[in-house]
């Protein structure tokens, strides 16, 4: 039997708790601290020492956009519960479905239909929508080229964490620049970045104009609007291209195209 030490620190209330931590106060606090070691049964010895620091594993180059490359004082923390374990728990494989396209092309609508359909099948998903993420994590970023790049880099990194958690992460972002999308692809394991190109003509998106932004952009009231006076670089090798014929297929049908791909590539099982 393996014995793991379960350490619980029980702090008794102390009037010094909010005071600056002088040496004496720290010692007093420690005296009031009970350290209890409780044996815990474990059936898997390899899972007991669950946290190791591996200085040989280096973080991704992309984690340091200032070009400094690897940070000398940063080490990789490895835990014995790994991606495979989480995937088995969820009976699915973590991946990133990256939906790119013009504003109004239907990214958010497909993302939502896809999440609904997968959820109904018992699959765990999470949507990172450009509009939503720009309200929080990326609220400091504008639509200048370098800010869009940073927006996509951060969303790519967050999506990577979700995928590593075993989640099917759906990013729905304009992501107009090819190099930025390719950078996100490059930080994920092969196959785990699934690019879905909403290949809907500008005139259709503009006619939809659900937020009134195209009208403002045409009137010159919004500068640098994608498709109007800022470029959209269409993907060259997307895993999935969604197009419309005479009429636009319903979002549910578009979601099914993505689900068929996930099934074929065995992402819906551990
Ligand atoms: N200048 C400009 N260009 C494009 N889009 C603009 C712009 N200004 C505001 N918006 C609104 O912001 C949404 C796009 O945000 P993203 O984070 O996806 O954009 S990007 O990937 O950083 O280019 C986008 O949302 P969607 O319509 O859902 O695509 C727009 O509503
Ligand atoms: N498959 C579709 N068929 C018809 N209209 C659609 C379809 N998908 C989206 N729309 C409509 O197009 C508009 C823009 O959709 P949205 O998902 O917000 O696009 P995006 O996220 O790319 O800006 C919305 O009014 C939405 O109802």
PDB file of C-alpha atoms and ligand atoms in Angstrom:
ATOM      1  CA  UNK A   1       0.000   0.000   0.000  1.00  0.00           C
ATOM      2  CA  UNK A   2       1.267   3.396  -0.796  1.00  0.00           C
ATOM      3  CA  UNK A   3       0.972   6.084   1.779  1.00  0.00           C
ATOM      4  CA  UNK A   4       0.609   9.604   0.575  1.00  0.00           C
ATOM      5  CA  UNK A   5       0.919  12.465   2.952  1.00  0.00           C
ATOM      6  CA  UNK A   6      -2.131  14.635   3.073  1.00  0.00           C
ATOM      7  CA  UNK A   7      -1.154  17.862   4.667  1.00  0.00           C
ATOM      8  CA  UNK A   8      -3.774  20.112   6.125  1.00  0.00           C
ATOM      9  CA  UNK A   9      -2.839  23.425   7.572  1.00  0.00           C
ATOM     10  CA  UNK A  10      -5.340  24.588  10.116  1.00  0.00           C
ATOM     11  CA  UNK A  11      -4.867  28.246  10.911  1.00  0.00           C
ATOM     12  CA  UNK A  12      -6.311  29.458  14.163  1.00  0.00           C
ATOM     13  CA  UNK A  13      -7.632  32.985  14.147  1.00  0.00           C
ATOM     14  CA  UNK A  14      -4.956  35.481  14.985  1.00  0.00           C
ATOM     15  CA  UNK A  15      -5.223  39.216  15.565  1.00  0.00           C
ATOM     16  CA  UNK A  16      -2.015  39.599  13.550  1.00  0.00           C
ATOM     17  CA  UNK A  17      -3.437  37.987  10.457  1.00  0.00           C
ATOM     18  CA  UNK A  18      -3.813  41.210   8.467  1.00  0.00           C
ATOM     19  CA  UNK A  19      -0.742  42.899   9.972  1.00  0.00           C
ATOM     20  CA  UNK A  20       2.547  43.116   8.043  1.00  0.00           C
ATOM     21  CA  UNK A  21       4.454  39.799   8.279  1.00  0.00           C
ATOM     22  CA  UNK A  22       7.364  40.632  10.569  1.00  0.00           C
ATOM     23  CA  UNK A  23       9.688  37.763  11.581  1.00  0.00           C
ATOM     24  CA  UNK A  24       8.212  37.550  15.096  1.00  0.00           C
ATOM     25  CA  UNK A  25       4.621  37.602  13.847  1.00  0.00           C
ATOM     26  CA  UNK A  26       5.417  34.884  11.296  1.00  0.00           C
ATOM     27  CA  UNK A  27       6.943  32.673  14.029  1.00  0.00           C
ATOM     28  CA  UNK A  28       3.902  33.248  16.260  1.00  0.00           C
ATOM     29  CA  UNK A  29       1.595  32.366  13.405  1.00  0.00           C
ATOM     30  CA  UNK A  30       3.527  29.156  12.733  1.00  0.00           C
ATOM     31  CA  UNK A  31       3.236  28.123  16.413  1.00  0.00           C
ATOM     32  CA  UNK A  32      -0.536  28.473  16.063  1.00  0.00           C
ATOM     33  CA  UNK A  33      -0.538  26.309  12.966  1.00  0.00           C
ATOM     34  CA  UNK A  34      -1.426  22.644  13.286  1.00  0.00           C
ATOM     35  CA  UNK A  35       0.233  20.385  10.771  1.00  0.00           C
ATOM     36  CA  UNK A  36      -1.709  17.139  10.409  1.00  0.00           C
ATOM     37  CA  UNK A  37      -0.342  14.240   8.390  1.00  0.00           C
ATOM     38  CA  UNK A  38      -3.113  11.870   7.379  1.00  0.00           C
ATOM     39  CA  UNK A  39      -2.313   8.600   5.586  1.00  0.00           C
ATOM     40  CA  UNK A  40      -4.226   8.294   2.336  1.00  0.00           C
ATOM     41  CA  UNK A  41      -4.717   4.958   0.562  1.00  0.00           C
ATOM     42  CA  UNK A  42      -3.731   4.880  -3.049  1.00  0.00           C
ATOM     43  CA  UNK A  43      -3.908   1.984  -5.485  1.00  0.00           C
ATOM     44  CA  UNK A  44      -1.565   3.526  -8.018  1.00  0.00           C
ATOM     45  CA  UNK A  45       1.907   4.259  -6.702  1.00  0.00           C
ATOM     46  CA  UNK A  46       2.860   6.198  -9.822  1.00  0.00           C
ATOM     47  CA  UNK A  47       0.035   8.673  -9.174  1.00  0.00           C
ATOM     48  CA  UNK A  48       1.128   9.390  -5.604  1.00  0.00           C
ATOM     49  CA  UNK A  49       3.972  11.787  -6.173  1.00  0.00           C
ATOM     50  CA  UNK A  50       1.703  13.863  -8.285  1.00  0.00           C
ATOM     51  CA  UNK A  51       3.724  16.996  -8.889  1.00  0.00           C
ATOM     52  CA  UNK A  52       7.149  17.293 -10.375  1.00  0.00           C
ATOM     53  CA  UNK A  53       9.163  20.117 -11.796  1.00  0.00           C
ATOM     54  CA  UNK A  54      10.860  19.313 -15.050  1.00  0.00           C
ATOM     55  CA  UNK A  55      13.449  21.914 -15.945  1.00  0.00           C
ATOM     56  CA  UNK A  56      14.209  20.178 -19.235  1.00  0.00           C
ATOM     57  CA  UNK A  57      10.767  20.877 -20.663  1.00  0.00           C
ATOM     58  CA  UNK A  58      10.672  24.385 -22.053  1.00  0.00           C
ATOM     59  CA  UNK A  59       7.592  26.522 -22.519  1.00  0.00           C
ATOM     60  CA  UNK A  60       6.468  27.350 -26.038  1.00  0.00           C
ATOM     61  CA  UNK A  61       8.335  30.056 -27.867  1.00  0.00           C
ATOM     62  CA  UNK A  62       4.948  31.674 -28.522  1.00  0.00           C
ATOM     63  CA  UNK A  63       4.474  32.285 -24.823  1.00  0.00           C
ATOM     64  CA  UNK A  64       6.927  35.150 -25.099  1.00  0.00           C
ATOM     65  CA  UNK A  65       5.798  37.421 -27.894  1.00  0.00           C
ATOM     66  CA  UNK A  66       8.400  40.033 -27.060  1.00  0.00           C
ATOM     67  CA  UNK A  67      10.894  37.790 -28.809  1.00  0.00           C
ATOM     68  CA  UNK A  68      12.806  37.002 -25.642  1.00  0.00           C
ATOM     69  CA  UNK A  69      12.177  33.319 -26.310  1.00  0.00           C
ATOM     70  CA  UNK A  70      12.493  31.067 -23.303  1.00  0.00           C
ATOM     71  CA  UNK A  71      12.438  32.618 -19.892  1.00  0.00           C
ATOM     72  CA  UNK A  72      15.460  31.526 -17.868  1.00  0.00           C
ATOM     73  CA  UNK A  73      13.581  31.396 -14.559  1.00  0.00           C
ATOM     74  CA  UNK A  74      10.478  29.565 -15.714  1.00  0.00           C
ATOM     75  CA  UNK A  75      10.190  25.809 -15.306  1.00  0.00           C
ATOM     76  CA  UNK A  76       7.523  23.416 -16.498  1.00  0.00           C
ATOM     77  CA  UNK A  77       5.279  21.857 -13.831  1.00  0.00           C
ATOM     78  CA  UNK A  78       4.216  18.355 -14.660  1.00  0.00           C
ATOM     79  CA  UNK A  79       1.391  16.571 -12.879  1.00  0.00           C
ATOM     80  CA  UNK A  80       0.645  12.864 -12.920  1.00  0.00           C
ATOM     81  CA  UNK A  81      -2.956  13.559 -13.951  1.00  0.00           C
ATOM     82  CA  UNK A  82      -2.449  14.266 -17.617  1.00  0.00           C
ATOM     83  CA  UNK A  83      -4.416  15.102 -20.748  1.00  0.00           C
ATOM     84  CA  UNK A  84      -5.110  11.418 -21.471  1.00  0.00           C
ATOM     85  CA  UNK A  85      -6.592  10.932 -18.009  1.00  0.00           C
ATOM     86  CA  UNK A  86      -8.927  13.884 -18.493  1.00  0.00           C
ATOM     87  CA  UNK A  87      -9.896  12.678 -21.956  1.00  0.00           C
ATOM     88  CA  UNK A  88     -10.760   9.239 -20.586  1.00  0.00           C
ATOM     89  CA  UNK A  89     -12.869  10.853 -17.893  1.00  0.00           C
ATOM     90  CA  UNK A  90     -14.780  12.817 -20.541  1.00  0.00           C
ATOM     91  CA  UNK A  91     -14.726  10.115 -23.243  1.00  0.00           C
ATOM     92  CA  UNK A  92     -13.653  12.633 -25.887  1.00  0.00           C
ATOM     93  CA  UNK A  93     -10.460  14.195 -27.207  1.00  0.00           C
ATOM     94  CA  UNK A  94      -9.596  17.796 -26.510  1.00  0.00           C
ATOM     95  CA  UNK A  95      -9.189  19.921 -29.617  1.00  0.00           C
ATOM     96  CA  UNK A  96      -9.721  23.411 -30.989  1.00  0.00           C
ATOM     97  CA  UNK A  97     -12.328  24.134 -33.627  1.00  0.00           C
ATOM     98  CA  UNK A  98     -11.261  27.475 -35.048  1.00  0.00           C
ATOM     99  CA  UNK A  99     -14.115  29.193 -36.897  1.00  0.00           C
ATOM    100  CA  UNK A 100     -12.818  32.078 -39.026  1.00  0.00           C
ATOM    101  CA  UNK A 101     -14.637  34.416 -41.386  1.00  0.00           C
ATOM    102  CA  UNK A 102     -15.955  37.887 -41.969  1.00  0.00           C
ATOM    103  CA  UNK A 103     -18.159  39.663 -39.506  1.00  0.00           C
ATOM    104  CA  UNK A 104     -21.690  38.456 -40.195  1.00  0.00           C
ATOM    105  CA  UNK A 105     -20.580  35.224 -41.867  1.00  0.00           C
ATOM    106  CA  UNK A 106     -22.310  33.165 -39.176  1.00  0.00           C
ATOM    107  CA  UNK A 107     -19.376  32.172 -36.923  1.00  0.00           C
ATOM    108  CA  UNK A 108     -21.188  32.675 -33.626  1.00  0.00           C
ATOM    109  CA  UNK A 109     -24.339  31.033 -34.955  1.00  0.00           C
ATOM    110  CA  UNK A 110     -22.478  27.894 -36.064  1.00  0.00           C
ATOM    111  CA  UNK A 111     -20.442  27.859 -32.836  1.00  0.00           C
ATOM    112  CA  UNK A 112     -23.662  27.883 -30.851  1.00  0.00           C
ATOM    113  CA  UNK A 113     -25.367  25.213 -32.998  1.00  0.00           C
ATOM    114  CA  UNK A 114     -22.254  23.051 -32.709  1.00  0.00           C
ATOM    115  CA  UNK A 115     -22.010  23.416 -28.956  1.00  0.00           C
ATOM    116  CA  UNK A 116     -25.725  22.538 -28.632  1.00  0.00           C
ATOM    117  CA  UNK A 117     -25.414  19.438 -30.809  1.00  0.00           C
ATOM    118  CA  UNK A 118     -22.289  18.198 -29.021  1.00  0.00           C
ATOM    119  CA  UNK A 119     -23.737  18.965 -25.604  1.00  0.00           C
ATOM    120  CA  UNK A 120     -26.786  16.852 -26.514  1.00  0.00           C
ATOM    121  CA  UNK A 121     -24.386  13.981 -27.218  1.00  0.00           C
ATOM    122  CA  UNK A 122     -22.799  14.363 -23.795  1.00  0.00           C
ATOM    123  CA  UNK A 123     -19.653  16.124 -25.017  1.00  0.00           C
ATOM    124  CA  UNK A 124     -18.030  18.969 -23.094  1.00  0.00           C
ATOM    125  CA  UNK A 125     -17.443  22.085 -25.192  1.00  0.00           C
ATOM    126  CA  UNK A 126     -16.604  25.722 -24.575  1.00  0.00           C
ATOM    127  CA  UNK A 127     -16.960  28.694 -26.908  1.00  0.00           C
ATOM    128  CA  UNK A 128     -14.390  31.478 -27.063  1.00  0.00           C
ATOM    129  CA  UNK A 129     -16.147  34.160 -29.083  1.00  0.00           C
ATOM    130  CA  UNK A 130     -14.176  37.219 -30.221  1.00  0.00           C
ATOM    131  CA  UNK A 131     -16.865  39.659 -29.123  1.00  0.00           C
ATOM    132  CA  UNK A 132     -17.139  38.032 -25.696  1.00  0.00           C
ATOM    133  CA  UNK A 133     -13.416  37.681 -25.001  1.00  0.00           C
ATOM    134  CA  UNK A 134     -12.932  41.329 -25.957  1.00  0.00           C
ATOM    135  CA  UNK A 135     -15.219  42.230 -23.022  1.00  0.00           C
ATOM    136  CA  UNK A 136     -12.785  40.725 -20.505  1.00  0.00           C
ATOM    137  CA  UNK A 137      -9.393  39.152 -21.125  1.00  0.00           C
ATOM    138  CA  UNK A 138      -8.823  41.216 -24.280  1.00  0.00           C
ATOM    139  CA  UNK A 139     -10.618  44.429 -23.348  1.00  0.00           C
ATOM    140  CA  UNK A 140      -7.338  46.314 -23.699  1.00  0.00           C
ATOM    141  CA  UNK A 141      -7.028  45.513 -27.408  1.00  0.00           C
ATOM    142  CA  UNK A 142      -8.186  47.531 -30.421  1.00  0.00           C
ATOM    143  CA  UNK A 143      -8.606  46.446 -34.054  1.00  0.00           C
ATOM    144  CA  UNK A 144      -5.171  47.686 -35.162  1.00  0.00           C
ATOM    145  CA  UNK A 145      -3.208  44.909 -36.877  1.00  0.00           C
ATOM    146  CA  UNK A 146      -0.865  44.327 -33.920  1.00  0.00           C
ATOM    147  CA  UNK A 147      -3.756  44.227 -31.460  1.00  0.00           C
ATOM    148  CA  UNK A 148      -5.661  41.740 -33.617  1.00  0.00           C
ATOM    149  CA  UNK A 149      -2.502  39.614 -33.634  1.00  0.00           C
ATOM    150  CA  UNK A 150      -2.296  39.775 -29.848  1.00  0.00           C
ATOM    151  CA  UNK A 151      -6.041  39.052 -29.566  1.00  0.00           C
ATOM    152  CA  UNK A 152      -5.630  35.892 -31.637  1.00  0.00           C
ATOM    153  CA  UNK A 153      -2.460  34.858 -29.827  1.00  0.00           C
ATOM    154  CA  UNK A 154      -4.175  35.063 -26.435  1.00  0.00           C
ATOM    155  CA  UNK A 155      -7.292  33.261 -27.669  1.00  0.00           C
ATOM    156  CA  UNK A 156      -5.056  30.593 -29.206  1.00  0.00           C
ATOM    157  CA  UNK A 157      -3.254  30.099 -25.894  1.00  0.00           C
ATOM    158  CA  UNK A 158      -6.498  29.903 -23.923  1.00  0.00           C
ATOM    159  CA  UNK A 159      -7.958  27.484 -26.489  1.00  0.00           C
ATOM    160  CA  UNK A 160      -4.852  25.342 -26.106  1.00  0.00           C
ATOM    161  CA  UNK A 161      -5.414  25.159 -22.346  1.00  0.00           C
ATOM    162  CA  UNK A 162      -9.031  24.115 -22.882  1.00  0.00           C
ATOM    163  CA  UNK A 163      -7.962  21.432 -25.371  1.00  0.00           C
ATOM    164  CA  UNK A 164      -5.395  20.215 -22.871  1.00  0.00           C
ATOM    165  CA  UNK A 165      -8.185  20.017 -20.308  1.00  0.00           C
ATOM    166  CA  UNK A 166      -9.902  17.570 -22.680  1.00  0.00           C
ATOM    167  CA  UNK A 167     -12.522  20.074 -23.780  1.00  0.00           C
ATOM    168  CA  UNK A 168     -13.680  20.603 -27.369  1.00  0.00           C
ATOM    169  CA  UNK A 169     -12.952  24.317 -27.555  1.00  0.00           C
ATOM    170  CA  UNK A 170     -14.726  26.335 -30.228  1.00  0.00           C
ATOM    171  CA  UNK A 171     -13.073  29.665 -31.089  1.00  0.00           C
ATOM    172  CA  UNK A 172     -15.251  31.923 -33.233  1.00  0.00           C
ATOM    173  CA  UNK A 173     -13.139  34.880 -34.230  1.00  0.00           C
ATOM    174  CA  UNK A 174     -12.674  36.913 -37.402  1.00  0.00           C
ATOM    175  CA  UNK A 175      -8.915  36.158 -37.190  1.00  0.00           C
ATOM    176  CA  UNK A 176      -8.287  37.859 -40.529  1.00  0.00           C
ATOM    177  CA  UNK A 177      -4.548  37.292 -40.822  1.00  0.00           C
ATOM    178  CA  UNK A 178      -3.253  33.934 -41.998  1.00  0.00           C
ATOM    179  CA  UNK A 179      -0.016  34.084 -40.037  1.00  0.00           C
ATOM    180  CA  UNK A 180      -1.918  34.580 -36.763  1.00  0.00           C
ATOM    181  CA  UNK A 181      -4.176  31.583 -37.381  1.00  0.00           C
ATOM    182  CA  UNK A 182      -1.174  29.493 -38.431  1.00  0.00           C
ATOM    183  CA  UNK A 183       0.644  30.500 -35.238  1.00  0.00           C
ATOM    184  CA  UNK A 184      -2.293  29.144 -33.212  1.00  0.00           C
ATOM    185  CA  UNK A 185      -2.229  25.938 -35.231  1.00  0.00           C
ATOM    186  CA  UNK A 186       1.496  25.560 -34.572  1.00  0.00           C
ATOM    187  CA  UNK A 187       1.174  25.521 -30.772  1.00  0.00           C
ATOM    188  CA  UNK A 188      -1.253  22.573 -30.788  1.00  0.00           C
ATOM    189  CA  UNK A 189      -0.490  18.889 -31.320  1.00  0.00           C
ATOM    190  CA  UNK A 190      -0.900  17.772 -34.944  1.00  0.00           C
ATOM    191  CA  UNK A 191      -4.537  17.432 -35.921  1.00  0.00           C
ATOM    192  CA  UNK A 192      -5.918  19.175 -32.846  1.00  0.00           C
ATOM    193  CA  UNK A 193      -6.414  22.525 -34.601  1.00  0.00           C
ATOM    194  CA  UNK A 194      -9.414  22.206 -36.891  1.00  0.00           C
ATOM    195  CA  UNK A 195      -9.916  25.284 -39.022  1.00  0.00           C
ATOM    196  CA  UNK A 196     -13.451  25.980 -40.233  1.00  0.00           C
ATOM    197  CA  UNK A 197     -13.628  28.690 -42.898  1.00  0.00           C
ATOM    198  CA  UNK A 198     -16.986  30.446 -43.184  1.00  0.00           C
ATOM    199  CA  UNK A 199     -16.675  31.154 -46.892  1.00  0.00           C
ATOM    200  CA  UNK A 200     -19.655  33.472 -47.135  1.00  0.00           C
ATOM    201  CA  UNK A 201     -19.407  36.329 -49.660  1.00  0.00           C
ATOM    202  CA  UNK A 202     -18.930  39.837 -48.320  1.00  0.00           C
ATOM    203  CA  UNK A 203     -22.149  41.001 -50.006  1.00  0.00           C
ATOM    204  CA  UNK A 204     -24.139  38.407 -48.026  1.00  0.00           C
ATOM    205  CA  UNK A 205     -22.491  39.370 -44.726  1.00  0.00           C
ATOM    206  CA  UNK A 206     -23.007  43.020 -45.493  1.00  0.00           C
ATOM    207  CA  UNK A 207     -26.666  42.491 -46.380  1.00  0.00           C
ATOM    208  CA  UNK A 208     -27.184  40.730 -43.047  1.00  0.00           C
ATOM    209  CA  UNK A 209     -25.463  43.590 -41.218  1.00  0.00           C
ATOM    210  CA  UNK A 210     -26.935  42.491 -37.882  1.00  0.00           C
ATOM    211  CA  UNK A 211     -24.978  44.991 -35.801  1.00  0.00           C
ATOM    212  CA  UNK A 212     -25.085  47.843 -38.299  1.00  0.00           C
ATOM    213  CA  UNK A 213     -21.272  47.873 -38.429  1.00  0.00           C
ATOM    214  CA  UNK A 214     -20.898  47.507 -42.212  1.00  0.00           C
ATOM    215  CA  UNK A 215     -23.055  50.576 -42.723  1.00  0.00           C
ATOM    216  CA  UNK A 216     -20.853  52.528 -40.324  1.00  0.00           C
ATOM    217  CA  UNK A 217     -17.698  51.191 -41.994  1.00  0.00           C
ATOM    218  CA  UNK A 218     -18.976  52.151 -45.474  1.00  0.00           C
ATOM    219  CA  UNK A 219     -19.769  55.596 -44.155  1.00  0.00           C
ATOM    220  CA  UNK A 220     -16.192  55.855 -42.860  1.00  0.00           C
ATOM    221  CA  UNK A 221     -17.391  56.006 -39.259  1.00  0.00           C
ATOM    222  CA  UNK A 222     -15.483  52.823 -38.371  1.00  0.00           C
ATOM    223  CA  UNK A 223     -11.948  52.689 -39.712  1.00  0.00           C
ATOM    224  CA  UNK A 224     -10.140  49.449 -40.506  1.00  0.00           C
ATOM    225  CA  UNK A 225     -13.179  47.215 -40.752  1.00  0.00           C
ATOM    226  CA  UNK A 226     -12.422  43.700 -41.994  1.00  0.00           C
ATOM    227  CA  UNK A 227     -13.528  43.231 -45.593  1.00  0.00           C
ATOM    228  CA  UNK A 228     -14.049  46.950 -46.150  1.00  0.00           C
ATOM    229  CA  UNK A 229     -10.775  48.740 -45.480  1.00  0.00           C
ATOM    230  CA  UNK A 230      -8.848  46.005 -43.657  1.00  0.00           C
ATOM    231  CA  UNK A 231      -7.906  42.681 -45.278  1.00  0.00           C
ATOM    232  CA  UNK A 232      -9.365  39.248 -44.721  1.00  0.00           C
ATOM    233  CA  UNK A 233      -6.851  36.610 -45.791  1.00  0.00           C
ATOM    234  CA  UNK A 234      -8.901  33.528 -46.664  1.00  0.00           C
ATOM    235  CA  UNK A 235      -7.461  30.208 -45.462  1.00  0.00           C
ATOM    236  CA  UNK A 236      -5.685  28.111 -48.082  1.00  0.00           C
ATOM    237  CA  UNK A 237      -5.943  24.695 -46.426  1.00  0.00           C
ATOM    238  CA  UNK A 238      -8.800  24.643 -43.964  1.00  0.00           C
ATOM    239  CA  UNK A 239      -9.939  21.300 -42.656  1.00  0.00           C
ATOM    240  CA  UNK A 240     -13.532  22.401 -43.313  1.00  0.00           C
ATOM    241  CA  UNK A 241     -14.944  25.018 -45.681  1.00  0.00           C
ATOM    242  CA  UNK A 242     -18.539  26.081 -45.243  1.00  0.00           C
ATOM    243  CA  UNK A 243     -20.093  27.665 -48.325  1.00  0.00           C
ATOM    244  CA  UNK A 244     -23.539  28.603 -49.342  1.00  0.00           C
ATOM    245  CA  UNK A 245     -25.199  27.772 -52.642  1.00  0.00           C
ATOM    246  CA  UNK A 246     -28.450  29.359 -53.702  1.00  0.00           C
ATOM    247  CA  UNK A 247     -29.421  29.644 -50.077  1.00  0.00           C
ATOM    248  CA  UNK A 248     -27.423  29.429 -46.892  1.00  0.00           C
ATOM    249  CA  UNK A 249     -27.833  26.039 -45.177  1.00  0.00           C
ATOM    250  CA  UNK A 250     -29.312  26.196 -41.676  1.00  0.00           C
ATOM    251  CA  UNK A 251     -26.746  26.452 -38.851  1.00  0.00           C
ATOM    252  CA  UNK A 252     -27.643  22.955 -37.618  1.00  0.00           C
ATOM    253  CA  UNK A 253     -26.653  21.501 -40.993  1.00  0.00           C
ATOM    254  CA  UNK A 254     -23.352  23.371 -40.830  1.00  0.00           C
ATOM    255  CA  UNK A 255     -22.744  22.049 -37.317  1.00  0.00           C
ATOM    256  CA  UNK A 256     -23.357  18.504 -38.608  1.00  0.00           C
ATOM    257  CA  UNK A 257     -20.556  18.938 -41.153  1.00  0.00           C
ATOM    258  CA  UNK A 258     -18.150  19.682 -38.289  1.00  0.00           C
ATOM    259  CA  UNK A 259     -19.499  16.817 -36.193  1.00  0.00           C
ATOM    260  CA  UNK A 260     -18.983  14.369 -39.088  1.00  0.00           C
ATOM    261  CA  UNK A 261     -15.376  15.520 -39.273  1.00  0.00           C
ATOM    262  CA  UNK A 262     -14.908  15.052 -35.505  1.00  0.00           C
ATOM    263  CA  UNK A 263     -16.431  11.587 -35.710  1.00  0.00           C
ATOM    264  CA  UNK A 264     -14.237  10.582 -38.638  1.00  0.00           C
ATOM    265  CA  UNK A 265     -11.126  11.758 -36.772  1.00  0.00           C
ATOM    266  CA  UNK A 266     -12.236  10.011 -33.561  1.00  0.00           C
ATOM    267  CA  UNK A 267     -12.455  13.144 -31.418  1.00  0.00           C
ATOM    268  CA  UNK A 268     -15.777  12.085 -29.932  1.00  0.00           C
ATOM    269  CA  UNK A 269     -14.252   9.151 -28.055  1.00  0.00           C
ATOM    270  CA  UNK A 270     -11.284   8.962 -25.690  1.00  0.00           C
TER     271      UNK A 270
HETATM  272  N1  LIG B   1     -12.732  47.055 -37.296  1.00  0.00           N
HETATM  273  C1  LIG B   1     -13.386  45.914 -37.087  1.00  0.00           C
HETATM  274  N2  LIG B   1     -13.159  44.844 -37.868  1.00  0.00           N
HETATM  275  C2  LIG B   1     -13.821  43.681 -37.626  1.00  0.00           C
HETATM  276  N3  LIG B   1     -14.718  43.514 -36.616  1.00  0.00           N
HETATM  277  C3  LIG B   1     -14.970  44.564 -35.808  1.00  0.00           C
HETATM  278  C4  LIG B   1     -14.317  45.800 -36.014  1.00  0.00           C
HETATM  279  N4  LIG B   1     -14.753  46.665 -35.070  1.00  0.00           N
HETATM  280  C5  LIG B   1     -15.643  45.999 -34.311  1.00  0.00           C
HETATM  281  N5  LIG B   1     -15.772  44.734 -34.755  1.00  0.00           N
HETATM  282  C6  LIG B   1     -16.629  43.735 -34.083  1.00  0.00           C
HETATM  283  O1  LIG B   1     -15.716  42.904 -33.377  1.00  0.00           O
HETATM  284  C7  LIG B   1     -15.937  41.549 -33.687  1.00  0.00           C
HETATM  285  C8  LIG B   1     -14.626  40.884 -34.124  1.00  0.00           C
HETATM  286  O2  LIG B   1     -13.802  40.636 -33.053  1.00  0.00           O
HETATM  287  P1  LIG B   1     -12.642  39.580 -33.183  1.00  0.00           P
HETATM  288  O3  LIG B   1     -11.952  39.565 -31.880  1.00  0.00           O
HETATM  289  O4  LIG B   1     -13.206  38.303 -33.677  1.00  0.00           O
HETATM  290  O5  LIG B   1     -11.731  40.245 -34.318  1.00  0.00           O
HETATM  291  S1  LIG B   1     -10.225  39.902 -34.725  1.00  0.00           S
HETATM  292  O6  LIG B   1     -10.138  38.448 -34.845  1.00  0.00           O
HETATM  293  O7  LIG B   1      -9.337  40.418 -33.697  1.00  0.00           O
HETATM  294  O8  LIG B   1     -10.006  40.569 -36.015  1.00  0.00           O
HETATM  295  C9  LIG B   1     -16.896  41.491 -34.840  1.00  0.00           C
HETATM  296  O9  LIG B   1     -17.837  40.519 -34.412  1.00  0.00           O
HETATM  297  P2  LIG B   1     -18.450  39.432 -35.389  1.00  0.00           P
HETATM  298  O10 LIG B   1     -19.446  40.210 -36.205  1.00  0.00           O
HETATM  299  O11 LIG B   1     -19.087  38.451 -34.458  1.00  0.00           O
HETATM  300  O12 LIG B   1     -17.383  38.820 -36.221  1.00  0.00           O
HETATM  301  C10 LIG B   1     -17.453  42.872 -34.976  1.00  0.00           C
HETATM  302  O13 LIG B   1     -18.746  42.909 -34.474  1.00  0.00           O
HETATM  303  N1  LIG B   2     -26.892  29.702 -41.676  1.00  0.00           N
HETATM  304  C1  LIG B   2     -27.468  30.876 -41.651  1.00  0.00           C
HETATM  305  N2  LIG B   2     -28.475  31.173 -42.460  1.00  0.00           N
HETATM  306  C2  LIG B   2     -29.068  32.387 -42.427  1.00  0.00           C
HETATM  307  N3  LIG B   2     -28.693  33.385 -41.605  1.00  0.00           N
HETATM  308  C3  LIG B   2     -27.681  33.154 -40.770  1.00  0.00           C
HETATM  309  C4  LIG B   2     -27.006  31.893 -40.743  1.00  0.00           C
HETATM  310  N4  LIG B   2     -26.039  31.957 -39.827  1.00  0.00           N
HETATM  311  C5  LIG B   2     -26.107  33.187 -39.301  1.00  0.00           C
HETATM  312  N5  LIG B   2     -27.088  33.910 -39.851  1.00  0.00           N
HETATM  313  C6  LIG B   2     -27.449  35.284 -39.512  1.00  0.00           C
HETATM  314  O1  LIG B   2     -26.364  36.105 -39.886  1.00  0.00           O
HETATM  315  C7  LIG B   2     -26.146  37.105 -38.908  1.00  0.00           C
HETATM  316  C8  LIG B   2     -24.708  37.047 -38.445  1.00  0.00           C
HETATM  317  O2  LIG B   2     -24.495  35.830 -37.770  1.00  0.00           O
HETATM  318  P1  LIG B   2     -23.381  35.705 -36.650  1.00  0.00           P
HETATM  319  O3  LIG B   2     -23.395  34.290 -36.204  1.00  0.00           O
HETATM  320  O4  LIG B   2     -23.585  36.753 -35.607  1.00  0.00           O
HETATM  321  O5  LIG B   2     -22.071  36.019 -37.492  1.00  0.00           O
HETATM  322  P2  LIG B   2     -20.607  36.354 -36.998  1.00  0.00           P
HETATM  323  O6  LIG B   2     -20.434  35.757 -35.649  1.00  0.00           O
HETATM  324  O7  LIG B   2     -19.713  35.754 -38.030  1.00  0.00           O
HETATM  325  O8  LIG B   2     -20.536  37.852 -36.988  1.00  0.00           O
HETATM  326  C9  LIG B   2     -27.158  36.899 -37.815  1.00  0.00           C
HETATM  327  O9  LIG B   2     -28.223  37.771 -38.008  1.00  0.00           O
HETATM  328  C10 LIG B   2     -27.607  35.460 -38.021  1.00  0.00           C
HETATM  329  O10 LIG B   2     -28.937  35.259 -37.622  1.00  0.00           O
END
